[in-house]
Structure formats: structure tokens, C-alpha cells
Coordinates of N, CA and C in Angstrom, one line a residue:
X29 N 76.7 68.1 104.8 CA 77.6 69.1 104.1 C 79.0 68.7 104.4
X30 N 79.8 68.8 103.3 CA 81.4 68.5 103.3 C 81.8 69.5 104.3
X31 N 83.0 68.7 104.8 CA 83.6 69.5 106.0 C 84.6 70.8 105.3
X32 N 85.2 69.7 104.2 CA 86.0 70.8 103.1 C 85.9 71.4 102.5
X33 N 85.8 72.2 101.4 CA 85.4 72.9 100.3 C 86.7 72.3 99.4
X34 N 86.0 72.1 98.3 CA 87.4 71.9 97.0 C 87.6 73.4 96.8
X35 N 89.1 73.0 95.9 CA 89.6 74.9 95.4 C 88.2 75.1 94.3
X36 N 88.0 74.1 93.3 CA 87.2 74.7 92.3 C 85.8 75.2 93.1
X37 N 85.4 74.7 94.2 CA 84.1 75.0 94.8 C 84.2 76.5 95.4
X38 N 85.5 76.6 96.1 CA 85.8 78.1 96.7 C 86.1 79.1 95.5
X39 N 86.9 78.9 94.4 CA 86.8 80.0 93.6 C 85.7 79.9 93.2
X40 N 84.9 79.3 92.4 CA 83.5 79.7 92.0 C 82.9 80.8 92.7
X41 N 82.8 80.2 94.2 CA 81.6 80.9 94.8 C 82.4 82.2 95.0
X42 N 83.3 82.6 95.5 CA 84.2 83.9 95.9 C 83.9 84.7 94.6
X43 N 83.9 84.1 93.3 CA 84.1 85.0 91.9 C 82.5 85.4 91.7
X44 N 81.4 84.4 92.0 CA 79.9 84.5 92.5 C 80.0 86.0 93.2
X45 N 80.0 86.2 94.2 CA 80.1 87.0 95.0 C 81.0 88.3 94.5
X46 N 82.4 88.2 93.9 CA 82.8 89.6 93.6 C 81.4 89.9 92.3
X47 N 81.2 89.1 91.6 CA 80.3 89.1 90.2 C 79.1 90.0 90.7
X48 N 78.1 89.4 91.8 CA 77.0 89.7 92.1 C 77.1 90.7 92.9
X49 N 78.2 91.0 93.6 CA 77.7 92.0 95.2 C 78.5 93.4 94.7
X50 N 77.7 94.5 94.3 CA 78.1 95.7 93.3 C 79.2 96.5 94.5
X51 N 79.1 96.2 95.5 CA 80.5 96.8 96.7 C 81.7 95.8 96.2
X52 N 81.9 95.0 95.7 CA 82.8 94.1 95.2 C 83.3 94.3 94.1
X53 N 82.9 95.0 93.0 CA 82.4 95.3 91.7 C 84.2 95.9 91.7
X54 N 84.2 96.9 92.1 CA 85.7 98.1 92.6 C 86.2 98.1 93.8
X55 N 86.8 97.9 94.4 CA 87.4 98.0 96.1 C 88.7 99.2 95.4
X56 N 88.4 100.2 96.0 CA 89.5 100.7 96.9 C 90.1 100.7 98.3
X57 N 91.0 100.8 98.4 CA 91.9 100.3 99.8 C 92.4 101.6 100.1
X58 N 92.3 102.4 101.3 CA 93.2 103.0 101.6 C 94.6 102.3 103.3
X59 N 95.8 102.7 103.4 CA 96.2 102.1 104.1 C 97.6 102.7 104.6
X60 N 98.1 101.6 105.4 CA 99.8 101.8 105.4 C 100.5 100.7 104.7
X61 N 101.4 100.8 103.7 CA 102.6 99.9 103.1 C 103.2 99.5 104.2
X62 N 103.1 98.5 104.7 CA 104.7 97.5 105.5 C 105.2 96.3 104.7
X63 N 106.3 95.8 105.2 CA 106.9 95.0 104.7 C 107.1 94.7 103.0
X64 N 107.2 96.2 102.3 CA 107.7 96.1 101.3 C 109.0 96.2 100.8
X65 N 109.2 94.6 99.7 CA 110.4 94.0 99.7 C 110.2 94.1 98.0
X66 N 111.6 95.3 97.5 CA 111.8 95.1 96.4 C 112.6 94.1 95.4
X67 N 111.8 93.5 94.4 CA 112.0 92.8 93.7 C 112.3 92.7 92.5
X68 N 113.1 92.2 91.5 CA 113.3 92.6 90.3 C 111.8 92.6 89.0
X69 N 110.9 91.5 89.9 CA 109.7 91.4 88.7 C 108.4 91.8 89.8
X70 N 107.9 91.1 90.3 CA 106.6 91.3 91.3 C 107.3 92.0 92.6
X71 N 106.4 92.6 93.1 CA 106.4 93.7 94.0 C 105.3 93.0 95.3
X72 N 106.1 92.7 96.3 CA 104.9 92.0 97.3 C 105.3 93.1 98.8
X73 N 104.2 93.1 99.0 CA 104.0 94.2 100.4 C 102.6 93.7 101.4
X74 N 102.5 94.6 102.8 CA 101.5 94.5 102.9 C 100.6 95.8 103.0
X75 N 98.9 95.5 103.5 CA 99.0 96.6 103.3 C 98.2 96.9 104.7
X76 N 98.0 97.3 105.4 CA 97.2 97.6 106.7 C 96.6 98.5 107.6
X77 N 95.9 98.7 108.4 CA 95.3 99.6 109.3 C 95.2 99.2 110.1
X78 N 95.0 100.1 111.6 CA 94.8 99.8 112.9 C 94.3 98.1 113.3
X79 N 93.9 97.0 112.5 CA 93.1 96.2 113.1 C 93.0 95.5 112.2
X80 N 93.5 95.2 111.1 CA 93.5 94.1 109.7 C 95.1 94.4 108.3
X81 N 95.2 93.5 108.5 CA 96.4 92.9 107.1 C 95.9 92.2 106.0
X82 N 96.4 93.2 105.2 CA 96.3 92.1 103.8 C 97.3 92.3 102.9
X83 N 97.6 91.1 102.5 CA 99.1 90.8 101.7 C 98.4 91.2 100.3
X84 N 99.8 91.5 99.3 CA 99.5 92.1 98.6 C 100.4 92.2 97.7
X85 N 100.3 91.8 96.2 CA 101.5 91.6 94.8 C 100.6 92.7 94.4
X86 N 101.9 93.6 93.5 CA 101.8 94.2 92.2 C 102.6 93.8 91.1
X87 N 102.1 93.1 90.3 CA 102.7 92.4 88.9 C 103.6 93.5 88.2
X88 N 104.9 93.0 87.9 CA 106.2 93.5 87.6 C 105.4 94.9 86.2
X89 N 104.4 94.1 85.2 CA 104.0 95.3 84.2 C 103.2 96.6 85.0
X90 N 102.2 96.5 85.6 CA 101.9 97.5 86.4 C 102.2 98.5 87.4
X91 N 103.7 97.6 88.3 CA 104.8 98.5 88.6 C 105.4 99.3 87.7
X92 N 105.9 99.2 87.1 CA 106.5 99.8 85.9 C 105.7 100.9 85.7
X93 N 104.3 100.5 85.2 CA 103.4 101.7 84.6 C 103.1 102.4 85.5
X94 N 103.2 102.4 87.0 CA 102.3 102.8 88.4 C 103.6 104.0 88.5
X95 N 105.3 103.6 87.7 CA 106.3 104.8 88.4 C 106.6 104.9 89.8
X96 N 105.8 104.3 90.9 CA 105.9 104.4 92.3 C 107.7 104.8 92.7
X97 N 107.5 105.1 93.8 CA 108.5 104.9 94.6 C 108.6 105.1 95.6
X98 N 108.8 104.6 96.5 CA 108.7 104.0 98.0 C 110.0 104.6 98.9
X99 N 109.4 105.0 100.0 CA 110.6 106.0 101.1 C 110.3 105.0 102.6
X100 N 111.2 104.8 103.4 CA 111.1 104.8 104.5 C 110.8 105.5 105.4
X101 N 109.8 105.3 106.6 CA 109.8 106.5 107.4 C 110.4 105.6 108.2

């Protein structure tokens, strides 16, 4: 077995898997917003709970449509 994976080998299988495994199918996230830095087009933040991060874009059209607005605590 290769030590590496090529990119085309890792997206396949990862899109395999969201495709096949029906918990994948929709993810909702509940969480905390940190490190969101506003931007004139894409919207990058993260998003996290007690014990995991995950980085995270919202594409400039979906901002727009989503209306958000973001407060500091």
C-alpha cells in the first residue's frame, strides 16, 4: 500500500462516503463562532465546542442571502 494518497484518490473516497453513509447525507453543526473575520466577499470563521475546531467559509452569495449579523461577546 502507498504511503501517500493522491488528491484525486482522497476526494473520491471522502465524496464515496459523504454519497453512501446517510449521517453524511445533511450534517448539522451546532457550536461557537470564533475567529470571525469580516470580509468584503467570503466569510471565514471558526466554528467549535469544548474539544474540536473546524474552520469554516460562507461564500460571499449565501452571506448575503443568510442576512447574518455577528456581535461580540
Amino acid at each position: 500500500m502507498e504511503k501517500y494518497l493522491s488528491v484525486t484518490t482522497l476526494t473520491k473516497y471522502l465524496k464515496m462516503k459523504f454519497d453512501k453513509d446517510p449521517y453524511l447525507e445533511r450534517v448539522y453543526l451546532t457550536g461557537q463562532v470564533s475567529n470571525f473575520r469580516k470580509r468584503p466577499t467570503h466569510q471565514y470563521f471558526s466554528l467549535k465546542d469544548d474539544r474540536a475546531v473546524i474552520q469554516a467559509t460562507i461564500w460571499s452569495g449565501i452571506y448575503q442571502k443568510l442576512g447574518l449579523t455577528w456581535k461580540k461577546e
